[in-house]
C-alpha cells in the first residue's frame, strides 16, 4: 500500500520488522539507523507505552534509483514481539508493503519463531493479502551465539515457501544490510 507524494516525487513504502520478543528487531533498526548517512534519514522515533514500544524511522536509499521518475522512501517499523501485544502488531502491520521476519536462531526459541510466523501469516491474510505472495524476507538472527540451530533446520520449520533468507548478527551488523536490500528490492519489484 505504497503512498505516492506527487509534489515531492516520492513513493513511500512501509517495511515492518516482525518476529518473537527479544529476537533482534529493534537492534536491526538501531544498526541500520546508525549506518545510514544523516542526510538520508529521519529521526529514530519510539512510540512507547508503559509496557511496549514500537520504533520507526524513514530513509531514502542511495543506490536503488527511481521508479518511473519517483524516489523511493522507506519507512521502517518494528513491532513489540511479546505475545500479549498482538493488537499492536496488527495495527503496525496494517498497510505494510513488505516484512522482514526476524527469527531468533537459538535452539530454545524455535517454537516462539514458529508461532510468531503463523501469527504473521494470519495477520497478512486478514488484510486480504496472500501470504505466499507477500514480499517477505527471513533473517536468522543471533548467529554468533553458541546454541543456534543449523540453517537447514530453521529453513525446514520457517521457510516453506523458499523466501530469501539471511544469517545475521544484528548487534554487530553482519547480514543486516543484506536483509534490508533484499526486502527493498522485493517491495520495489511489487510496485
mmCIF file of N, CA and C in Angstrom, residues 48-165:
data_model
loop_
_atom_site.group_PDB
_atom_site.id
_atom_site.type_symbol
_atom_site.label_atom_id
_atom_site.label_comp_id
_atom_site.label_asym_id
_atom_site.label_seq_id
_atom_site.Cartn_x
_atom_site.Cartn_y
_atom_site.Cartn_z
ATOM 1 N N UNK A 48 6.262 4.684 22.748
ATOM 2 C CA UNK A 48 6.371 3.824 23.927
ATOM 3 C C UNK A 48 5.188 4.033 24.855
ATOM 4 N N UNK A 49 4.704 2.920 25.375
ATOM 5 C CA UNK A 49 3.733 2.980 26.457
ATOM 6 C C UNK A 49 4.453 2.438 27.679
ATOM 7 N N UNK A 50 3.727 2.207 28.747
ATOM 8 C CA UNK A 50 4.383 1.687 29.945
ATOM 9 C C UNK A 50 4.979 0.313 29.710
ATOM 10 N N UNK A 51 4.387 -0.459 28.791
ATOM 11 C CA UNK A 51 4.772 -1.861 28.684
ATOM 12 C C UNK A 51 5.297 -2.286 27.324
ATOM 13 N N UNK A 52 5.229 -1.433 26.316
ATOM 14 C CA UNK A 52 5.666 -1.850 24.990
ATOM 15 C C UNK A 52 6.251 -0.660 24.250
ATOM 16 N N UNK A 53 6.954 -0.953 23.141
ATOM 17 C CA UNK A 53 7.416 0.145 22.304
ATOM 18 C C UNK A 53 7.493 -0.311 20.858
ATOM 19 N N UNK A 54 7.307 0.649 19.985
ATOM 20 C CA UNK A 54 7.439 0.453 18.552
ATOM 21 C C UNK A 54 8.418 1.504 18.063
ATOM 22 N N UNK A 55 9.432 1.080 17.338
ATOM 23 C CA UNK A 55 10.406 2.012 16.789
ATOM 24 C C UNK A 55 10.118 2.228 15.316
ATOM 25 N N UNK A 56 10.428 3.426 14.810
ATOM 26 C CA UNK A 56 10.340 3.634 13.379
ATOM 27 C C UNK A 56 11.188 4.815 12.945
ATOM 28 N N UNK A 57 11.582 4.793 11.677
ATOM 29 C CA UNK A 57 12.222 5.931 11.033
ATOM 30 C C UNK A 57 12.092 5.736 9.538
ATOM 31 N N UNK A 58 12.323 6.801 8.799
ATOM 32 C CA UNK A 58 12.273 6.691 7.349
ATOM 33 C C UNK A 58 13.642 7.036 6.787
ATOM 34 N N UNK A 59 13.918 6.493 5.597
ATOM 35 C CA UNK A 59 15.171 6.829 4.944
ATOM 36 C C UNK A 59 15.015 6.750 3.441
ATOM 37 N N UNK A 60 15.905 7.439 2.781
ATOM 38 C CA UNK A 60 15.933 7.497 1.333
ATOM 39 C C UNK A 60 17.203 6.769 0.906
ATOM 40 N N UNK A 61 17.072 5.578 0.337
ATOM 41 C CA UNK A 61 18.290 4.830 -0.019
ATOM 42 C C UNK A 61 19.024 5.506 -1.179
ATOM 43 N N UNK A 62 20.328 5.350 -1.200
ATOM 44 C CA UNK A 62 21.141 6.000 -2.219
ATOM 45 C C UNK A 62 21.185 5.218 -3.527
ATOM 46 N N UNK A 63 21.155 3.902 -3.454
ATOM 47 C CA UNK A 63 21.512 3.094 -4.619
ATOM 48 C C UNK A 63 20.355 2.386 -5.311
ATOM 49 N N UNK A 64 19.116 2.692 -4.970
ATOM 50 C CA UNK A 64 18.006 1.967 -5.574
ATOM 51 C C UNK A 64 17.443 2.638 -6.823
ATOM 52 N N UNK A 65 17.881 3.856 -7.082
ATOM 53 C CA UNK A 65 17.404 4.528 -8.280
ATOM 54 C C UNK A 65 15.958 4.976 -8.130
ATOM 55 N N UNK A 66 15.342 5.307 -9.266
ATOM 56 C CA UNK A 66 13.988 5.836 -9.243
ATOM 57 C C UNK A 66 13.017 4.846 -9.882
ATOM 58 N N UNK A 67 11.764 4.941 -9.471
ATOM 59 C CA UNK A 67 10.679 4.157 -10.056
ATOM 60 C C UNK A 67 9.813 5.139 -10.837
ATOM 61 N N UNK A 68 9.884 5.071 -12.160
ATOM 62 C CA UNK A 68 9.137 5.972 -13.038
ATOM 63 C C UNK A 68 9.320 7.442 -12.642
ATOM 64 N N UNK A 69 10.565 7.808 -12.360
ATOM 65 C CA UNK A 69 10.865 9.198 -12.047
ATOM 66 C C UNK A 69 10.654 9.588 -10.596
ATOM 67 N N UNK A 70 10.231 8.648 -9.762
ATOM 68 C CA UNK A 70 9.983 8.927 -8.346
ATOM 69 C C UNK A 70 11.075 8.302 -7.493
ATOM 70 N N UNK A 71 11.532 9.046 -6.473
ATOM 71 C CA UNK A 71 12.422 8.486 -5.464
ATOM 72 C C UNK A 71 11.595 7.570 -4.564
ATOM 73 N N UNK A 72 12.247 6.574 -4.002
ATOM 74 C CA UNK A 72 11.568 5.677 -3.078
ATOM 75 C C UNK A 72 12.045 5.959 -1.660
ATOM 76 N N UNK A 73 11.123 6.243 -0.776
ATOM 77 C CA UNK A 73 11.443 6.483 0.630
ATOM 78 C C UNK A 73 10.850 5.323 1.427
ATOM 79 N N UNK A 74 11.676 4.708 2.252
ATOM 80 C CA UNK A 74 11.225 3.569 3.048
ATOM 81 C C UNK A 74 11.008 3.987 4.497
ATOM 82 N N UNK A 75 9.919 3.524 5.047
ATOM 83 C CA UNK A 75 9.595 3.735 6.455
ATOM 84 C C UNK A 75 9.736 2.378 7.136
ATOM 85 N N UNK A 76 10.665 2.278 8.076
ATOM 86 C CA UNK A 76 10.930 1.022 8.767
ATOM 87 C C UNK A 76 10.303 1.053 10.149
ATOM 88 N N UNK A 77 9.620 -0.034 10.481
ATOM 89 C CA UNK A 77 8.927 -0.155 11.766
ATOM 90 C C UNK A 77 9.305 -1.473 12.426
ATOM 91 N N UNK A 78 9.296 -1.478 13.749
ATOM 92 C CA UNK A 78 9.354 -2.735 14.492
ATOM 93 C C UNK A 78 8.014 -2.935 15.166
ATOM 94 N N UNK A 79 7.744 -4.167 15.530
ATOM 95 C CA UNK A 79 6.560 -4.456 16.340
ATOM 96 C C UNK A 79 7.031 -5.014 17.676
ATOM 97 N N UNK A 80 6.247 -4.804 18.739
ATOM 98 C CA UNK A 80 6.596 -5.459 20.005
ATOM 99 C C UNK A 80 6.369 -6.961 19.848
ATOM 100 N N UNK A 81 7.346 -7.754 20.237
ATOM 101 C CA UNK A 81 7.262 -9.192 19.982
ATOM 102 C C UNK A 81 6.526 -10.002 21.034
ATOM 103 N N UNK A 82 6.388 -9.475 22.235
ATOM 104 C CA UNK A 82 5.777 -10.259 23.297
ATOM 105 C C UNK A 82 4.342 -10.648 22.908
ATOM 106 N N UNK A 83 3.968 -11.864 23.268
ATOM 107 C CA UNK A 83 2.711 -12.463 22.830
ATOM 108 C C UNK A 83 1.504 -11.574 23.095
ATOM 109 N N UNK A 84 1.452 -10.909 24.239
ATOM 110 C CA UNK A 84 0.234 -10.180 24.583
ATOM 111 C C UNK A 84 0.019 -8.912 23.770
ATOM 112 N N UNK A 85 0.949 -8.551 22.880
ATOM 113 C CA UNK A 85 0.797 -7.322 22.100
ATOM 114 C C UNK A 85 0.342 -7.564 20.666
ATOM 115 N N UNK A 86 -0.448 -8.611 20.453
ATOM 116 C CA UNK A 86 -0.866 -8.918 19.079
ATOM 117 C C UNK A 86 -1.648 -7.763 18.452
ATOM 118 N N UNK A 87 -2.495 -7.103 19.214
ATOM 119 C CA UNK A 87 -3.271 -5.997 18.626
ATOM 120 C C UNK A 87 -2.370 -4.881 18.113
ATOM 121 N N UNK A 88 -1.308 -4.599 18.851
ATOM 122 C CA UNK A 88 -0.361 -3.583 18.393
ATOM 123 C C UNK A 88 0.338 -4.055 17.127
ATOM 124 N N UNK A 89 0.713 -5.335 17.069
ATOM 125 C CA UNK A 89 1.370 -5.866 15.874
ATOM 126 C C UNK A 89 0.449 -5.760 14.665
ATOM 127 N N UNK A 90 -0.825 -6.072 14.851
ATOM 128 C CA UNK A 90 -1.796 -5.967 13.751
ATOM 129 C C UNK A 90 -1.864 -4.521 13.271
ATOM 130 N N UNK A 91 -1.915 -3.579 14.188
ATOM 131 C CA UNK A 91 -2.017 -2.159 13.823
ATOM 132 C C UNK A 91 -0.771 -1.693 13.071
ATOM 133 N N UNK A 92 0.417 -2.075 13.538
ATOM 134 C CA UNK A 92 1.655 -1.656 12.881
ATOM 135 C C UNK A 92 1.787 -2.321 11.515
ATOM 136 N N UNK A 93 1.347 -3.562 11.407
ATOM 137 C CA UNK A 93 1.442 -4.307 10.143
ATOM 138 C C UNK A 93 0.494 -3.762 9.076
ATOM 139 N N UNK A 94 -0.578 -3.120 9.506
ATOM 140 C CA UNK A 94 -1.569 -2.598 8.566
ATOM 141 C C UNK A 94 -0.916 -1.658 7.548
ATOM 142 N N UNK A 95 -1.131 -1.926 6.275
ATOM 143 C CA UNK A 95 -0.591 -1.091 5.222
ATOM 144 C C UNK A 95 0.859 -1.367 4.867
ATOM 145 N N UNK A 96 1.443 -2.422 5.434
ATOM 146 C CA UNK A 96 2.844 -2.739 5.129
ATOM 147 C C UNK A 96 2.987 -3.190 3.678
ATOM 148 N N UNK A 97 4.102 -2.797 3.078
ATOM 149 C CA UNK A 97 4.430 -3.215 1.713
ATOM 150 C C UNK A 97 5.358 -4.420 1.712
ATOM 151 N N UNK A 98 6.002 -4.678 2.836
ATOM 152 C CA UNK A 98 6.904 -5.814 2.959
ATOM 153 C C UNK A 98 7.234 -6.064 4.411
ATOM 154 N N UNK A 99 7.698 -7.287 4.703
ATOM 155 C CA UNK A 99 8.029 -7.670 6.077
ATOM 156 C C UNK A 99 9.382 -8.366 6.107
ATOM 157 N N UNK A 100 10.165 -8.012 7.122
ATOM 158 C CA UNK A 100 11.348 -8.786 7.482
ATOM 159 C C UNK A 100 10.952 -9.567 8.721
ATOM 160 N N UNK A 101 10.979 -10.895 8.614
ATOM 161 C CA UNK A 101 10.699 -11.725 9.777
ATOM 162 C C UNK A 101 12.038 -12.042 10.432
ATOM 163 N N UNK A 102 12.244 -11.513 11.634
ATOM 164 C CA UNK A 102 13.492 -11.695 12.369
ATOM 165 C C UNK A 102 13.313 -12.884 13.313
ATOM 166 N N UNK A 103 13.942 -13.990 12.950
ATOM 167 C CA UNK A 103 13.874 -15.203 13.766
ATOM 168 C C UNK A 103 15.091 -15.260 14.679
ATOM 169 N N UNK A 104 14.871 -15.642 15.904
ATOM 170 C CA UNK A 104 15.953 -15.851 16.865
ATOM 171 C C UNK A 104 16.488 -17.256 16.620
ATOM 172 N N UNK A 105 17.740 -17.367 16.227
ATOM 173 C CA UNK A 105 18.331 -18.654 15.835
ATOM 174 C C UNK A 105 18.575 -19.623 16.995
ATOM 175 N N UNK A 106 18.425 -19.165 18.214
ATOM 176 C CA UNK A 106 18.717 -20.032 19.355
ATOM 177 C C UNK A 106 17.750 -21.217 19.404
ATOM 178 N N UNK A 107 18.308 -22.365 19.729
ATOM 179 C CA UNK A 107 17.564 -23.626 19.752
ATOM 180 C C UNK A 107 16.265 -23.518 20.560
ATOM 181 N N UNK A 108 16.307 -22.926 21.732
ATOM 182 C CA UNK A 108 15.135 -22.875 22.608
ATOM 183 C C UNK A 108 14.078 -21.870 22.127
ATOM 184 N N UNK A 109 14.348 -21.137 21.055
ATOM 185 C CA UNK A 109 13.397 -20.145 20.540
ATOM 186 C C UNK A 109 12.609 -20.645 19.320
ATOM 187 N N UNK A 110 12.840 -21.878 18.896
ATOM 188 C CA UNK A 110 12.206 -22.372 17.672
ATOM 189 C C UNK A 110 10.682 -22.310 17.736
ATOM 190 N N UNK A 111 10.093 -22.762 18.831
ATOM 191 C CA UNK A 111 8.630 -22.749 18.927
ATOM 192 C C UNK A 111 8.079 -21.318 18.885
ATOM 193 N N UNK A 112 8.745 -20.387 19.565
ATOM 194 C CA UNK A 112 8.309 -18.980 19.513
ATOM 195 C C UNK A 112 8.384 -18.436 18.086
ATOM 196 N N UNK A 113 9.454 -18.789 17.369
ATOM 197 C CA UNK A 113 9.590 -18.372 15.974
ATOM 198 C C UNK A 113 8.436 -18.905 15.129
ATOM 199 N N UNK A 114 8.136 -20.176 15.289
ATOM 200 C CA UNK A 114 7.065 -20.814 14.505
ATOM 201 C C UNK A 114 5.730 -20.145 14.806
ATOM 202 N N UNK A 115 5.437 -19.938 16.081
ATOM 203 C CA UNK A 115 4.161 -19.315 16.459
ATOM 204 C C UNK A 115 4.055 -17.887 15.943
ATOM 205 N N UNK A 116 5.151 -17.146 15.997
ATOM 206 C CA UNK A 116 5.144 -15.767 15.516
ATOM 207 C C UNK A 116 4.943 -15.719 13.997
ATOM 208 N N UNK A 117 5.569 -16.641 13.273
ATOM 209 C CA UNK A 117 5.404 -16.690 11.815
ATOM 210 C C UNK A 117 3.964 -17.062 11.444
ATOM 211 N N UNK A 118 3.373 -18.002 12.194
ATOM 212 C CA UNK A 118 1.965 -18.361 11.951
ATOM 213 C C UNK A 118 1.053 -17.158 12.195
ATOM 214 N N UNK A 119 1.317 -16.423 13.249
ATOM 215 C CA UNK A 119 0.533 -15.225 13.537
ATOM 216 C C UNK A 119 0.686 -14.201 12.419
ATOM 217 N N UNK A 120 1.900 -14.018 11.934
ATOM 218 C CA UNK A 120 2.140 -13.096 10.820
ATOM 219 C C UNK A 120 1.306 -13.507 9.604
ATOM 220 N N UNK A 121 1.302 -14.787 9.292
ATOM 221 C CA UNK A 121 0.516 -15.276 8.149
ATOM 222 C C UNK A 121 -0.963 -14.941 8.327
ATOM 223 N N UNK A 122 -1.491 -15.195 9.508
ATOM 224 C CA UNK A 122 -2.907 -14.874 9.785
ATOM 225 C C UNK A 122 -3.172 -13.385 9.621
ATOM 226 N N UNK A 123 -2.274 -12.559 10.158
ATOM 227 C CA UNK A 123 -2.484 -11.115 10.124
ATOM 228 C C UNK A 123 -2.392 -10.547 8.706
ATOM 229 N N UNK A 124 -1.526 -11.103 7.896
ATOM 230 C CA UNK A 124 -1.444 -10.658 6.495
ATOM 231 C C UNK A 124 -2.701 -11.089 5.742
ATOM 232 N N UNK A 125 -3.163 -12.306 5.993
ATOM 233 C CA UNK A 125 -4.376 -12.795 5.325
ATOM 234 C C UNK A 125 -5.608 -12.006 5.753
ATOM 235 N N UNK A 126 -5.644 -11.549 7.007
ATOM 236 C CA UNK A 126 -6.764 -10.719 7.478
ATOM 237 C C UNK A 126 -6.829 -9.397 6.717
ATOM 238 N N UNK A 127 -5.711 -8.971 6.145
ATOM 239 C CA UNK A 127 -5.673 -7.746 5.344
ATOM 240 C C UNK A 127 -6.076 -8.010 3.890
ATOM 241 N N UNK A 128 -6.476 -9.260 3.609
ATOM 242 C CA UNK A 128 -6.902 -9.604 2.254
ATOM 243 C C UNK A 128 -5.745 -9.872 1.302
ATOM 244 N N UNK A 129 -4.573 -10.165 1.842
ATOM 245 C CA UNK A 129 -3.395 -10.429 1.009
ATOM 246 C C UNK A 129 -3.025 -11.906 1.101
ATOM 247 N N UNK A 130 -2.388 -12.410 0.056
ATOM 248 C CA UNK A 130 -1.923 -13.799 0.047
ATOM 249 C C UNK A 130 -0.529 -13.861 0.664
ATOM 250 N N UNK A 131 -0.416 -14.627 1.729
ATOM 251 C CA UNK A 131 0.846 -14.706 2.464
ATOM 252 C C UNK A 131 1.992 -15.175 1.573
ATOM 253 N N UNK A 132 1.728 -16.195 0.747
ATOM 254 C CA UNK A 132 2.779 -16.752 -0.105
ATOM 255 C C UNK A 132 3.309 -15.737 -1.113
ATOM 256 N N UNK A 133 2.495 -14.743 -1.470
ATOM 257 C CA UNK A 133 2.888 -13.761 -2.486
ATOM 258 C C UNK A 133 3.343 -12.435 -1.879
ATOM 259 N N UNK A 134 3.223 -12.303 -0.569
ATOM 260 C CA UNK A 134 3.567 -11.049 0.095
ATOM 261 C C UNK A 134 5.093 -10.906 0.160
ATOM 262 N N UNK A 135 5.643 -9.709 -0.120
ATOM 263 C CA UNK A 135 7.094 -9.520 -0.034
ATOM 264 C C UNK A 135 7.601 -9.768 1.389
ATOM 265 N N UNK A 136 8.381 -10.825 1.542
ATOM 266 C CA UNK A 136 8.862 -11.223 2.861
ATOM 267 C C UNK A 136 10.288 -11.742 2.744
ATOM 268 N N UNK A 137 11.116 -11.355 3.692
ATOM 269 C CA UNK A 137 12.487 -11.844 3.792
ATOM 270 C C UNK A 137 12.668 -12.357 5.214
ATOM 271 N N UNK A 138 13.325 -13.486 5.340
ATOM 272 C CA UNK A 138 13.637 -14.044 6.655
ATOM 273 C C UNK A 138 15.052 -13.651 7.051
ATOM 274 N N UNK A 139 15.201 -13.324 8.317
ATOM 275 C CA UNK A 139 16.532 -13.096 8.864
ATOM 276 C C UNK A 139 16.716 -14.047 10.032
ATOM 277 N N UNK A 140 17.720 -14.907 9.925
ATOM 278 C CA UNK A 140 18.077 -15.794 11.035
ATOM 279 C C UNK A 140 19.119 -15.053 11.861
ATOM 280 N N UNK A 141 18.666 -14.433 12.927
ATOM 281 C CA UNK A 141 19.500 -13.551 13.726
ATOM 282 C C UNK A 141 20.208 -14.317 14.849
ATOM 283 N N UNK A 142 21.160 -13.653 15.448
ATOM 284 C CA UNK A 142 21.935 -14.161 16.591
ATOM 285 C C UNK A 142 22.800 -15.357 16.217
ATOM 286 N N UNK A 143 23.305 -15.356 14.987
ATOM 287 C CA UNK A 143 24.124 -16.473 14.507
ATOM 288 C C UNK A 143 25.466 -16.554 15.230
ATOM 289 N N UNK A 144 25.811 -15.543 16.006
ATOM 290 C CA UNK A 144 27.079 -15.511 16.727
ATOM 291 C C UNK A 144 27.015 -16.263 18.056
ATOM 292 N N UNK A 145 25.815 -16.682 18.464
ATOM 293 C CA UNK A 145 25.684 -17.350 19.759
ATOM 294 C C UNK A 145 25.988 -18.844 19.638
ATOM 295 N N UNK A 146 26.367 -19.484 20.751
ATOM 296 C CA UNK A 146 26.806 -20.886 20.676
ATOM 297 C C UNK A 146 25.672 -21.912 20.494
ATOM 298 N N UNK A 147 24.449 -21.596 20.885
ATOM 299 C CA UNK A 147 23.385 -22.603 20.903
ATOM 300 C C UNK A 147 22.375 -22.418 19.769
ATOM 301 N N UNK A 148 22.865 -22.077 18.566
ATOM 302 C CA UNK A 148 21.951 -21.813 17.462
ATOM 303 C C UNK A 148 21.665 -23.081 16.670
ATOM 304 N N UNK A 149 20.477 -23.113 16.069
ATOM 305 C CA UNK A 149 20.098 -24.219 15.206
ATOM 306 C C UNK A 149 20.786 -24.079 13.852
ATOM 307 N N UNK A 150 21.075 -25.200 13.193
ATOM 308 C CA UNK A 150 21.617 -25.114 11.835
ATOM 309 C C UNK A 150 20.600 -24.443 10.904
ATOM 310 N N UNK A 151 21.095 -23.754 9.893
ATOM 311 C CA UNK A 151 20.235 -23.061 8.941
ATOM 312 C C UNK A 151 19.248 -24.037 8.295
ATOM 313 N N UNK A 152 19.687 -25.255 8.010
ATOM 314 C CA UNK A 152 18.797 -26.247 7.384
ATOM 315 C C UNK A 152 17.578 -26.542 8.265
ATOM 316 N N UNK A 153 17.776 -26.561 9.568
ATOM 317 C CA UNK A 153 16.652 -26.813 10.492
ATOM 318 C C UNK A 153 15.721 -25.596 10.508
ATOM 319 N N UNK A 154 16.284 -24.405 10.568
ATOM 320 C CA UNK A 154 15.455 -23.198 10.532
ATOM 321 C C UNK A 154 14.662 -23.141 9.224
ATOM 322 N N UNK A 155 15.311 -23.467 8.109
ATOM 323 C CA UNK A 155 14.615 -23.491 6.821
ATOM 324 C C UNK A 155 13.450 -24.479 6.835
ATOM 325 N N UNK A 156 13.691 -25.640 7.412
ATOM 326 C CA UNK A 156 12.652 -26.684 7.440
ATOM 327 C C UNK A 156 11.376 -26.173 8.128
ATOM 328 N N UNK A 157 11.537 -25.454 9.225
ATOM 329 C CA UNK A 157 10.385 -25.029 10.017
ATOM 330 C C UNK A 157 9.865 -23.632 9.675
ATOM 331 N N UNK A 158 10.728 -22.779 9.136
ATOM 332 C CA UNK A 158 10.340 -21.376 8.960
ATOM 333 C C UNK A 158 10.281 -20.923 7.498
ATOM 334 N N UNK A 159 10.758 -21.725 6.579
ATOM 335 C CA UNK A 159 10.846 -21.239 5.212
ATOM 336 C C UNK A 159 10.189 -22.185 4.202
ATOM 337 N N UNK A 160 8.895 -22.448 4.369
ATOM 338 C CA UNK A 160 8.227 -23.407 3.470
ATOM 339 C C UNK A 160 8.070 -22.895 2.039
ATOM 340 N N UNK A 161 8.157 -21.586 1.832
ATOM 341 C CA UNK A 161 7.930 -21.023 0.501
ATOM 342 C C UNK A 161 9.223 -20.591 -0.189
ATOM 343 N N UNK A 162 10.364 -20.870 0.438
ATOM 344 C CA UNK A 162 11.632 -20.534 -0.187
ATOM 345 C C UNK A 162 11.894 -19.037 -0.282
ATOM 346 N N UNK A 163 11.482 -18.289 0.734
ATOM 347 C CA UNK A 163 11.746 -16.852 0.766
ATOM 348 C C UNK A 163 13.255 -16.607 0.805
ATOM 349 N N UNK A 164 13.686 -15.425 0.366
ATOM 350 C CA UNK A 164 15.097 -15.079 0.584
ATOM 351 C C UNK A 164 15.354 -15.075 2.094
ATOM 352 N N UNK A 165 16.505 -15.574 2.489
ATOM 353 C CA UNK A 165 16.818 -15.591 3.915
ATOM 354 C C UNK A 165 18.295 -15.322 4.123
#
